[in-house]
Amino acid sequence: MTSDSDQTIRERWVASPSPAGGGTTRAGDPASSVDEVDLTPVRTYWELVRMRFRRHRPAVISVFVLAILVIYAVIVPLTTGEGYKDPNIRKVWDPAEIVITFDPFTVEAFAPLGYDEIGQNVFVRLAKATQTSLVIGVAAVLIIAGIGSFIGAIAGFLGGRVDNLLMRLVDIVLSLPVLFIILMIVSFFGTGDVSVVIIAIGITGWTLAARLIRGEFLTLRETDFVMAARALGVHSRRIITRHMLPSALSPLIVASALGVADSVVAEAGLSFLGFGISPPEASLGNMLNNAQTYFIRAPILIVWPGLVLILIVLSVSFIGDGLRDALDPRQKIESGS
Amino acid sequence: MSGDPVGNDILLSVRDLRTAFDTMDGTVKAVDGVSFAIRRGETLGVVGESGCGKSVTALSILRLIERPGRIVGGSVDFGGRDLLAMSESEIRDVRGNRIAMIFQEPMTSLNPVYTCGRQIAETVQAHRSVSRAEAWEKAVEMLDLVGIPDAGRRAKQFPHQMSGGMRQRVMIAMALSTDPDLLIADEPTTALDVTIQAQIFELIARLREERRMAMLLITHDLGVIAEMADDVVVMYAGQVVEQGDVRSVMTDPHHPYTRGLLASIPRIGERRHRLEVIPGVVPNPLNLPAGCLFRRRCPYAMEICETPPHLTDLGGGRSSRCWLDAEGRAPEVTLPEAAHG
């Protein structure tokens, strides 16, 4: 997947070596024609990042998909408030309905996805569930990336005994059955609490990030530019944060993208088992769990939360992929001139 | 060991420096009792084959030796203070500030994720209390100084957008941005092609002259030494085998190893069927021969060579680690012609 997309990017560049980019210096520009052979147009870093990201078609599409989901997950709960919890005995199992009234966003008026077994508006409930899942995914990944890069960076930079110790810690965490640990934490500290779920997922999921960052740091530590920075009297802390972490950004982004996807899935699994977010609160997991009960009566109820789950996981992964390629300044955008 | 060179304006004085690497097969003495001194504004060349401890000596001076290596002993006196006894934060302030270093590989010595200007500015900011804008200005000024055209624009470029020669100029700009007293240049042109090499050395020589900066020049190229250095230290298997001023070492080499090095330089306008070589290789550092380390490759090896020779003071700041000199009887041999007129 990764090398494939790299390959296509390069091929595209060879095919169309002059991308349309604003604010570039063209060859023959009087300023650069004096005694220089190099007519590389000077673009800023972020211009380059944007250009490289745009080359990654699935990532661009994913941005739109995710944007729509985010807007949906923000706007709908905002306008309906607690409406996602409201049962309506008269609407049970009602199919899709869109009643255009003067106030189109009232719960009764707008239900393109119909109503569930207790008359809750599925469209509104799904929005809230998407919101919950996204919040959990992003918050958990912040914990994952934070712990992961901290432990990975220290292990990789210091090496030796510290490295050994920290990596054995990673092994220990990895060897634990993650789902049971999360279940234990959640059932101990309170089922249904979003922050408990976030922390439980976060503190069990950082191992991959730590390993990737550590591996990258081990390589980076030996590079000449880190040695040069040391020879020029740069502080170790600064070398780690300013010289090594940015170079280790690619694995961190990959780990984070996977982390978001994993966290969303973990939450869904947890709620599906009844340990995560429980009704009347909405999450993709408990919607799926609920839909499973009424699978024969209304199979479509499984489709909506399932679809959103798949869309989140896929688009986050693609965006991570595209970002990793785009943020890497070493990746050349020009076809060798 | 060897007496301090004449003149008392000594900037850096390395005494009996010993650096070892712990390997699975035993301890390698990469630098074994090296002593030399550099006066203010002077260039000292360190020459020797690959793996004879030149770079390790340079890295030891700045305490940049990492595990499994360690500095076992000796002292590095710089401006009245022993660098080896300094705290980590004190040595950090010496690095890049008073002693700067440029490395062999300009292609990889710059951080690929930052623009060249920013990297120079970072060095300036690490050692001077200046604003970001001032540091950036200094960076552009330095790039201009090292002969990079259109410095303002180039400063905003990433290392991968520059050629090897350009990058080495950037490294030099970075090293000189804090106006150091001593520049350590570890084979600064090995990775560059010959025409660029000449340009870079010209640049270094000019800047060194202008700023009256001392330099420790590490190279395996005696031609470069002849061109650039005032004094020279010849190293072999972690030891100094000969030292002195460049002219006299080049015209009248004492140690057989120095003779061998000089004889193996090809010269234009001379008919020779084969280039002279020193037979054999540098001994395995894990299994050094007893006695003189050069004994097995030496055309003059004698019985006494099985006892390690000491560095003999030959007067005039020169010394040689050879029994021939210690015994005070230089052999009757045809010396190679002077490499440097």
XYZ file of C-alpha atoms in Angstrom:
678
model
C 0.000 0.000 0.000
C 2.626 2.441 1.111
C 5.193 1.789 -1.578
C 2.445 1.580 -4.140
C 1.286 5.083 -3.474
C 4.874 6.340 -3.421
C 5.383 4.781 -6.791
C 2.309 6.321 -8.328
C 3.258 9.714 -6.983
C 6.638 9.507 -8.590
C 5.218 8.275 -11.830
C 2.779 11.114 -11.927
C 5.584 13.525 -11.371
C 7.540 12.149 -14.228
C 4.480 12.338 -16.413
C 3.672 15.924 -15.513
C 6.809 17.609 -14.253
C 5.369 21.111 -14.026
C 2.580 21.123 -11.484
C 0.308 24.078 -11.378
C 1.480 25.877 -8.294
C 0.967 29.477 -7.361
C 3.809 31.835 -6.551
C 6.642 29.999 -8.197
C 9.639 31.449 -9.937
C 9.653 30.472 -13.562
C 12.761 29.644 -15.517
C 14.016 32.727 -17.256
C 12.958 34.935 -14.412
C 15.422 37.846 -14.450
C 16.186 37.438 -10.753
C 17.521 33.938 -11.093
C 19.086 33.945 -14.533
C 22.385 35.656 -13.678
C 25.069 33.050 -13.174
C 23.097 30.201 -11.786
C 22.372 26.881 -13.253
C 19.909 25.934 -10.590
C 16.528 27.357 -11.433
C 14.605 25.353 -8.886
C 11.495 27.328 -8.140
C 11.465 28.267 -4.511
C 8.350 27.135 -2.801
C 7.705 27.288 0.873
C 7.512 24.118 2.871
C 3.746 24.305 3.266
C 3.218 24.949 -0.426
C 5.178 21.782 -1.078
C 3.190 19.884 1.526
C -0.095 20.985 -0.027
C 1.095 20.079 -3.495
C 2.291 16.656 -2.446
C -0.886 15.991 -0.509
C -3.050 16.885 -3.485
C -1.223 14.239 -5.520
C -2.595 11.583 -3.204
C -6.077 11.086 -4.633
C -7.533 8.715 -1.977
C -6.338 11.057 0.752
C -7.998 14.041 -0.872
C -11.265 12.147 -1.219
C -10.917 10.985 2.384
C -10.559 14.558 3.559
C -13.919 15.361 2.013
C -15.542 12.248 3.438
C -14.170 12.929 6.884
C -15.121 16.589 6.641
C -18.709 15.646 5.834
C -18.776 13.226 8.749
C -17.346 15.833 11.095
C -19.832 18.472 9.967
C -22.633 15.950 10.374
C -21.373 14.962 13.818
C -21.136 18.577 14.939
C -24.140 20.292 13.343
C -26.885 17.738 13.935
C -26.323 17.193 17.678
C -25.899 20.941 18.032
C -29.322 21.689 16.558
C -31.160 18.785 18.130
C -29.581 18.851 21.565
C -30.694 15.827 23.574
C -33.042 14.817 20.774
C -31.054 11.662 20.047
C -32.334 10.191 23.330
C -35.992 11.017 22.775
C -38.177 7.974 22.268
C -41.416 8.504 20.424
C -43.924 5.739 20.930
C -45.953 6.743 17.877
C -42.965 6.558 15.548
C -41.628 3.066 16.422
C -40.293 1.370 13.285
C -41.495 4.223 11.129
C -39.653 4.271 7.833
C -37.810 7.272 6.498
C -39.749 10.474 6.542
C -38.905 14.028 5.607
C -41.598 16.455 6.466
C -40.857 19.910 5.213
C -42.160 22.301 7.767
C -41.171 25.844 8.599
C -38.743 24.324 11.029
C -37.098 21.494 9.093
C -34.706 20.450 11.819
C -37.162 19.348 14.424
C -36.822 15.672 15.309
C -40.263 14.765 13.979
C -39.720 16.597 10.769
C -36.407 15.233 9.537
C -35.719 11.502 9.715
C -34.269 10.279 6.434
C -33.088 7.095 8.113
C -36.333 6.335 9.877
C -36.930 5.416 13.522
C -35.728 2.520 15.631
C -37.484 0.149 17.997
C -38.324 2.789 20.594
C -38.966 5.562 18.126
C -35.577 7.318 18.272
C -34.633 9.252 15.170
C -31.808 7.185 13.653
C -30.359 10.093 11.679
C -29.976 12.201 14.817
C -28.789 9.309 16.920
C -26.193 8.337 14.334
C -24.844 11.899 14.337
C -24.330 11.785 18.077
C -22.751 8.334 17.807
C -20.350 9.570 15.132
C -19.423 12.466 17.363
C -18.732 10.184 20.311
C -16.586 7.878 18.221
C -14.589 10.699 16.660
C -13.971 12.326 20.014
C -12.814 9.016 21.454
C -10.648 8.290 18.421
C -8.892 11.663 18.437
C -8.488 11.938 22.199
C -7.195 8.380 22.543
C -4.713 8.913 19.750
C -3.363 12.024 21.458
C -2.597 9.855 24.477
C -1.185 7.122 22.260
C 1.056 9.494 20.298
C 2.102 11.316 23.449
C 3.112 8.271 25.484
C 4.411 6.468 22.410
C 6.712 9.191 21.191
C 7.902 10.048 24.688
C 8.879 6.473 25.530
C 10.091 5.709 22.018
C 12.206 8.855 21.837
C 13.853 8.280 25.191
C 14.544 4.628 24.451
C 15.935 5.367 21.018
C 17.991 8.374 22.019
C 19.553 7.016 25.173
C 19.851 3.440 23.982
C 21.623 0.851 26.114
C 20.073 -0.145 29.390
C 17.272 2.422 29.345
C 16.275 1.270 25.884
C 16.285 -2.324 27.010
C 14.151 -1.564 30.035
C 11.578 0.484 28.145
C 11.310 -2.018 25.321
C 10.704 -4.823 27.799
C 7.934 -2.654 29.238
C 6.497 -2.459 25.726
C 6.745 -6.230 25.446
C 4.891 -6.621 28.716
C 2.099 -4.293 27.643
C 1.927 -6.043 24.279
C 1.701 -9.453 25.876
C -1.338 -8.449 27.916
C -4.712 -9.252 26.404
C -5.647 -5.685 25.536
C -9.397 -6.124 25.368
C -9.548 -7.621 28.845
C -7.387 -4.874 30.287
C -9.648 -2.253 28.735
C -12.701 -4.131 30.035
C -11.170 -4.236 33.501
C -10.330 -0.552 33.538
C -13.731 0.424 32.214
C -15.706 -1.779 34.574
C -13.575 -0.624 37.494
C -13.716 3.105 36.837
C -17.185 3.375 35.467
C -18.970 1.969 32.474
C -20.341 4.480 30.046
C -17.930 7.247 30.894
C -16.348 8.604 27.705
C -13.153 9.791 29.404
C -12.595 6.412 31.062
C -12.951 4.723 27.685
C -10.489 7.201 26.160
C -7.898 6.647 28.866
C -8.345 2.880 28.790
C -7.774 2.773 25.039
C -4.944 5.296 25.242
C -2.830 3.603 27.884
C -3.045 0.206 26.230
C -2.475 1.323 22.652
C 0.813 3.235 22.649
C 3.134 0.292 22.097
C 3.185 0.396 18.298
C 3.902 4.130 18.283
C 6.691 3.668 20.833
C 8.308 0.912 18.818
C 8.152 2.834 15.570
C 9.534 6.025 17.087
C 12.241 4.130 18.915
C 13.329 2.395 15.726
C 13.427 5.678 13.884
C 15.411 7.310 16.670
C 17.975 4.535 16.706
C 18.648 5.240 13.047
C 18.542 8.997 13.457
C 20.955 8.947 16.377
C 23.651 7.618 14.090
C 23.063 10.165 11.354
C 25.666 12.766 10.591
C 23.321 15.658 11.123
C 22.594 14.635 14.684
C 26.328 14.294 15.269
C 26.833 17.680 13.610
C 24.185 19.237 15.825
C 25.954 17.818 18.864
C 29.296 19.088 17.602
C 27.755 22.523 17.248
C 26.689 22.505 20.870
C 22.959 21.969 20.528
C 21.246 20.781 23.723
C 20.122 17.126 23.786
C 16.543 18.095 24.518
C 16.557 20.352 21.501
C 18.168 17.684 19.346
C 15.375 15.292 20.295
C 12.513 17.710 19.786
C 13.799 19.780 16.901
C 16.044 17.474 14.933
C 14.911 13.948 15.545
C 11.150 14.140 16.137
C 10.392 15.979 12.876
C 12.348 13.350 11.002
C 10.424 10.686 12.848
C 7.155 12.323 11.887
C 6.333 9.794 9.184
C 6.142 6.771 11.479
C 4.356 8.882 14.086
C 1.698 9.891 11.576
C 1.262 6.327 10.410
C 0.986 5.161 13.999
C -1.503 7.932 14.776
C -3.684 7.167 11.779
C -3.728 3.519 12.734
C -4.321 4.604 16.308
C -7.424 6.628 15.425
C -8.804 3.730 13.427
C -7.981 1.251 16.189
C -9.476 3.435 18.889
C -12.723 3.932 17.014
C -12.946 0.198 16.449
C -11.995 -0.522 20.054
C -14.735 1.771 21.328
C -17.234 0.132 18.998
C -16.179 -3.289 20.216
C -16.371 -2.201 23.813
C -19.818 -0.685 23.453
C -20.944 -3.665 21.424
C -20.057 -5.841 24.398
C -21.929 -3.444 26.623
C -18.911 -2.092 28.490
C -18.408 1.116 26.609
C -20.967 3.798 26.042
C -24.368 2.467 27.026
C -27.808 3.691 25.947
C -29.392 6.163 26.114
C -26.019 7.702 25.204
C -25.189 7.021 21.583
C -22.090 5.426 20.117
C -21.488 3.463 16.977
C -20.832 0.383 19.065
C -24.047 0.442 21.047
C -26.039 1.272 17.924
C -24.566 -1.823 16.294
C -25.262 -3.863 19.387
C -28.810 -2.663 19.435
C -29.305 -3.268 15.739
C -28.094 -6.821 16.146
C -31.009 -7.554 18.466
C -33.488 -6.504 15.816
C -31.527 -7.838 12.870
C -34.464 -9.790 11.391
C -36.969 -7.000 11.895
C -34.801 -4.172 10.588
C -31.481 -5.205 9.014
C -30.942 -1.692 7.717
C -30.197 -0.504 11.268
C -26.889 -2.350 11.146
C -25.902 -0.700 7.892
C -25.813 2.938 9.044
C -23.481 2.751 12.044
C -21.440 0.111 10.217
C -21.055 2.349 7.218
C -19.979 5.325 9.315
C -17.474 3.144 11.161
C -15.956 1.921 7.918
C -15.844 5.433 6.473
C -14.072 6.827 9.534
C -11.486 4.059 9.631
C -10.784 4.157 5.910
C -10.610 7.906 5.532
C -8.364 8.346 8.561
C -5.988 5.696 7.236
C -5.858 7.284 3.806
C -5.317 10.745 5.212
C -2.496 9.407 7.357
C -0.955 7.841 4.304
C -1.203 11.056 2.312
C 0.080 13.186 5.185
C 3.068 10.994 5.697
C 4.083 11.411 2.077
C 3.318 15.114 2.044
C 5.081 16.094 5.276
C 8.333 14.408 4.401
C 10.573 17.161 3.023
C 12.979 14.580 1.756
C 10.443 13.447 -0.756
C 11.294 15.391 -3.853
C 8.538 17.019 -5.770
C 10.567 17.953 -8.805
C 11.422 15.349 -11.340
C 15.222 15.514 -11.409
C 16.056 18.648 -13.376
C 56.408 13.192 26.070
C 57.133 15.723 23.363
C 57.840 19.199 24.566
C 55.469 21.994 23.748
C 56.196 23.529 20.387
C 58.089 26.764 20.355
C 55.972 29.810 20.962
C 53.786 30.074 24.006
C 50.529 31.269 22.493
C 49.049 27.827 22.712
C 45.321 27.498 22.091
C 44.757 23.784 22.363
C 47.030 21.286 23.944
C 46.257 17.592 23.825
C 48.272 15.483 26.235
C 48.468 11.714 26.266
C 44.932 11.314 24.944
C 43.653 7.762 25.081
C 40.346 6.610 23.633
C 39.232 3.019 23.582
C 36.311 1.121 22.117
C 34.910 -1.891 23.894
C 34.027 -4.542 21.378
C 32.911 -8.118 21.712
C 36.421 -9.250 20.876
C 38.183 -6.990 23.307
C 39.199 -3.408 23.794
C 40.453 -1.442 20.831
C 42.825 1.365 21.621
C 41.797 3.692 18.823
C 43.824 6.582 20.175
C 46.784 5.591 22.278
C 48.615 8.408 23.984
C 48.377 11.176 21.424
C 49.867 14.553 22.277
C 50.053 17.723 20.233
C 49.436 21.427 20.511
C 47.951 24.098 18.301
C 48.907 27.739 18.553
C 46.458 30.539 17.998
C 45.882 31.086 14.283
C 47.910 28.059 13.283
C 46.866 25.113 11.157
C 47.807 21.663 12.338
C 47.415 18.849 9.887
C 46.756 15.318 11.083
C 47.559 12.717 8.483
C 47.464 8.950 8.335
C 45.821 5.980 6.693
C 42.190 5.065 7.244
C 41.524 3.717 10.706
C 44.600 5.169 12.353
C 42.600 7.228 14.841
C 42.504 10.649 13.201
C 38.770 11.163 13.424
C 38.513 9.581 16.852
C 41.128 12.049 18.066
C 39.037 14.932 16.734
C 35.825 13.595 18.242
C 37.581 12.974 21.560
C 38.639 16.608 21.749
C 34.987 17.643 21.679
C 33.955 14.660 23.791
C 31.674 13.380 21.082
C 32.722 9.784 21.579
C 29.707 7.564 22.143
C 29.290 4.094 23.481
C 30.973 1.660 23.018
C 33.816 4.159 22.865
C 35.190 5.982 25.877
C 37.963 8.387 26.625
C 40.290 6.524 28.932
C 42.805 9.153 29.830
C 44.782 12.243 29.029
C 43.853 15.880 28.996
C 42.716 18.403 26.437
C 43.673 21.848 27.552
C 41.788 24.596 25.766
C 42.328 28.179 26.840
C 43.439 27.073 30.292
C 40.637 24.593 30.915
C 40.589 20.834 30.554
C 37.775 19.954 28.160
C 37.734 16.393 29.446
C 37.003 17.573 32.977
C 34.213 19.982 32.056
C 30.567 19.433 32.903
C 28.196 18.518 30.119
C 26.740 22.019 29.896
C 30.185 23.649 29.878
C 31.432 21.440 27.050
C 28.230 22.146 25.153
C 29.046 25.804 25.244
C 32.515 25.101 23.853
C 31.137 22.982 21.032
C 30.101 25.103 18.114
C 30.960 28.247 19.977
C 34.702 28.233 20.565
C 35.529 25.005 18.771
C 33.515 24.270 15.657
C 33.679 21.178 13.541
C 32.954 20.339 9.946
C 32.452 16.784 8.855
C 33.303 14.596 5.900
C 29.836 14.154 4.540
C 28.089 17.357 3.608
C 25.341 15.293 2.031
C 24.179 13.937 5.353
C 25.498 16.390 7.921
C 22.642 18.802 7.386
C 19.238 18.032 8.809
C 16.998 17.292 5.819
C 13.868 18.690 7.430
C 15.066 22.249 8.001
C 16.103 24.961 5.625
C 19.812 25.729 5.509
C 19.326 29.225 6.860
C 17.376 27.951 9.825
C 20.090 25.488 10.747
C 22.729 28.190 10.772
C 20.418 30.467 12.731
C 19.906 27.687 15.269
C 23.643 27.446 15.907
C 23.849 31.198 16.352
C 20.909 31.181 18.747
C 22.346 28.298 20.726
C 25.381 30.370 21.648
C 24.413 34.022 21.362
C 21.488 35.789 22.926
C 20.060 37.170 19.723
C 16.546 37.364 18.360
C 15.288 35.039 15.680
C 15.438 37.767 13.083
C 19.006 38.697 13.983
C 20.080 35.057 13.865
C 18.484 34.711 10.450
C 20.262 37.842 9.257
C 23.526 36.390 10.499
C 22.773 33.153 8.639
C 22.241 34.978 5.365
C 25.373 37.018 5.961
C 27.385 33.833 6.573
C 26.011 32.168 3.459
C 27.044 35.214 1.504
C 30.479 35.082 3.104
C 31.078 31.488 2.048
C 30.314 32.427 -1.515
C 26.788 31.203 -2.001
C 25.133 33.400 -4.610
C 21.727 34.838 -3.854
C 22.153 33.948 -0.184
C 18.810 35.353 0.915
C 16.944 32.975 -1.338
C 19.282 30.040 -0.787
C 18.835 30.326 2.965
C 15.217 29.336 2.506
C 16.120 26.170 0.648
C 16.368 22.672 1.996
C 19.638 20.749 1.885
C 18.347 18.395 -0.788
C 17.951 21.344 -3.117
C 21.690 21.999 -3.016
C 24.753 20.319 -4.456
C 27.459 18.695 -2.348
C 29.826 21.638 -2.672
C 27.048 24.037 -1.698
C 26.188 21.954 1.332
C 29.781 21.903 2.482
C 29.771 25.688 2.147
C 26.660 25.742 4.303
C 28.426 23.553 6.882
C 31.369 25.942 6.871
C 29.031 28.895 7.237
C 27.405 27.160 10.175
C 30.719 26.335 11.818
C 32.029 29.865 11.444
C 28.804 31.636 12.401
C 29.862 31.904 16.022
C 33.415 33.003 15.222
C 35.176 30.045 16.861
C 38.815 30.091 17.931
C 39.411 26.641 16.549
C 37.948 24.867 13.562
C 38.203 21.103 13.365
C 37.885 19.987 9.754
C 37.554 16.226 9.461
C 38.349 15.417 5.841
C 36.109 18.245 4.680
C 36.420 17.448 0.991
C 36.556 13.666 0.793
C 33.011 13.479 -0.514
C 33.485 16.205 -3.109
C 35.004 16.104 -6.547
C 38.439 17.511 -7.190
C 37.572 20.939 -8.579
C 35.138 21.574 -5.749
C 37.787 20.379 -3.279
C 40.127 23.105 -4.427
C 37.391 25.718 -4.082
C 36.481 24.587 -0.594
C 40.085 24.625 0.588
C 40.573 28.034 -0.926
C 37.510 29.217 0.962
C 38.652 27.677 4.245
C 42.133 29.145 3.824
C 40.747 32.611 3.108
C 38.299 32.624 6.019
C 40.891 31.222 8.387
C 43.290 33.966 7.383
C 40.675 36.699 7.786
C 39.539 35.528 11.177
C 42.911 34.378 12.504
C 41.328 31.108 13.459
C 43.318 28.027 14.360
C 42.502 24.845 12.512
C 42.896 21.148 13.073
C 42.822 19.661 9.601
C 42.345 15.938 9.346
C 43.091 14.338 6.026
C 44.768 11.416 4.390
C 46.001 13.645 1.597
C 49.558 14.859 2.089
C 49.131 17.297 -0.774
C 46.408 19.060 1.170
C 48.649 19.142 4.239
C 51.470 20.675 2.227
C 49.107 23.293 0.905
C 47.197 24.193 4.055
C 49.036 23.270 7.243
C 51.814 24.872 9.259
C 52.555 21.844 11.381
C 51.796 18.215 10.810
C 51.145 15.185 12.976
C 51.528 11.800 11.330
C 49.463 9.108 12.995
C 49.739 5.372 12.729
C 47.571 2.815 14.546
C 46.419 5.313 17.144
C 49.847 6.756 17.862
C 51.736 9.809 16.757
C 54.724 8.548 14.804
C 56.139 11.834 13.619
C 55.440 15.486 14.061
C 56.983 18.785 13.131
C 56.569 21.729 10.847
C 55.258 20.837 7.423
C 58.235 21.962 5.395
C 60.820 19.972 7.275
C 58.641 16.867 7.612
C 57.932 16.931 3.897
C 61.513 17.541 2.823
C 63.227 15.457 5.459
C 60.908 12.773 6.781
C 62.379 10.737 9.607
C 59.912 7.984 10.347
C 59.809 5.193 7.743
C 56.005 5.468 7.674
C 56.146 9.143 6.710
C 58.690 8.280 4.059
C 56.377 5.603 2.739
C 53.452 8.011 2.611
C 55.496 10.588 0.764
C 56.876 8.034 -1.660
C 53.404 6.843 -2.540
C 52.333 10.213 -3.933
C 52.353 10.162 -7.711
C 54.106 13.119 -9.274
C 53.684 14.697 -12.657
C 56.682 14.617 -14.964
C 58.285 11.595 -13.423
C 58.608 8.274 -15.187
C 57.708 5.474 -12.877
C 56.413 2.091 -13.800
C 54.626 1.484 -10.581
C 53.551 3.693 -7.770
C 55.394 3.059 -4.559
C 53.204 1.522 -1.922
C 53.719 0.711 1.706
C 53.458 -3.072 1.818
C 50.876 -4.646 4.090
C 48.026 -3.088 5.975
C 47.487 -1.291 9.266
C 47.643 -3.990 11.957
C 44.416 -5.305 13.429
C 43.762 -3.023 16.398
C 42.625 -6.017 18.434
C 45.881 -7.778 17.867
C 48.656 -5.224 17.741
C 52.169 -6.553 17.313
C 54.531 -6.243 20.217
C 57.112 -3.508 19.866
C 56.957 -0.967 17.099
C 53.522 -1.064 15.479
C 54.979 -0.350 12.066
C 57.626 -3.047 12.364
C 55.977 -5.596 10.058
C 55.707 -3.117 7.204
C 58.978 -1.338 7.793
C 61.873 -1.807 5.348
C 64.336 -0.962 8.106
C 62.963 -3.289 10.802
C 65.668 -4.359 13.226
C 65.891 -6.512 16.303
C 65.441 -3.585 18.639
C 62.107 -2.817 16.967
C 60.544 -5.564 19.045
C 60.733 -3.148 21.941
C 58.213 -0.300 21.512
C 60.036 2.872 20.516
C 59.289 6.165 22.236
C 58.729 9.528 20.673
C 62.195 11.052 20.290
C 62.592 14.802 20.337
C 64.645 15.776 17.321
C 64.825 19.468 18.171
C 63.125 22.317 16.347
C 59.714 21.074 17.403
C 60.168 17.808 15.565
C 59.866 14.335 16.938
C 59.721 10.805 15.618
C 58.752 7.458 17.088
C 61.507 5.314 15.650
C 64.538 3.526 16.965
C 66.541 4.884 14.054
C 66.154 8.352 15.484
C 66.440 7.280 19.069
C 69.757 5.685 18.380
C 70.884 8.879 16.730
C 71.881 7.193 13.532
C 69.760 7.952 10.572
C 70.320 5.242 7.991
C 71.905 5.842 4.658
C 68.942 5.557 2.411
C 67.792 7.401 -0.629
C 65.115 9.707 0.560
C 62.193 10.363 -1.696
C 62.300 13.720 -3.390
C 60.798 16.680 -1.671
C 57.070 16.777 -2.101
C 56.874 20.401 -1.422
C 59.273 23.013 -2.745
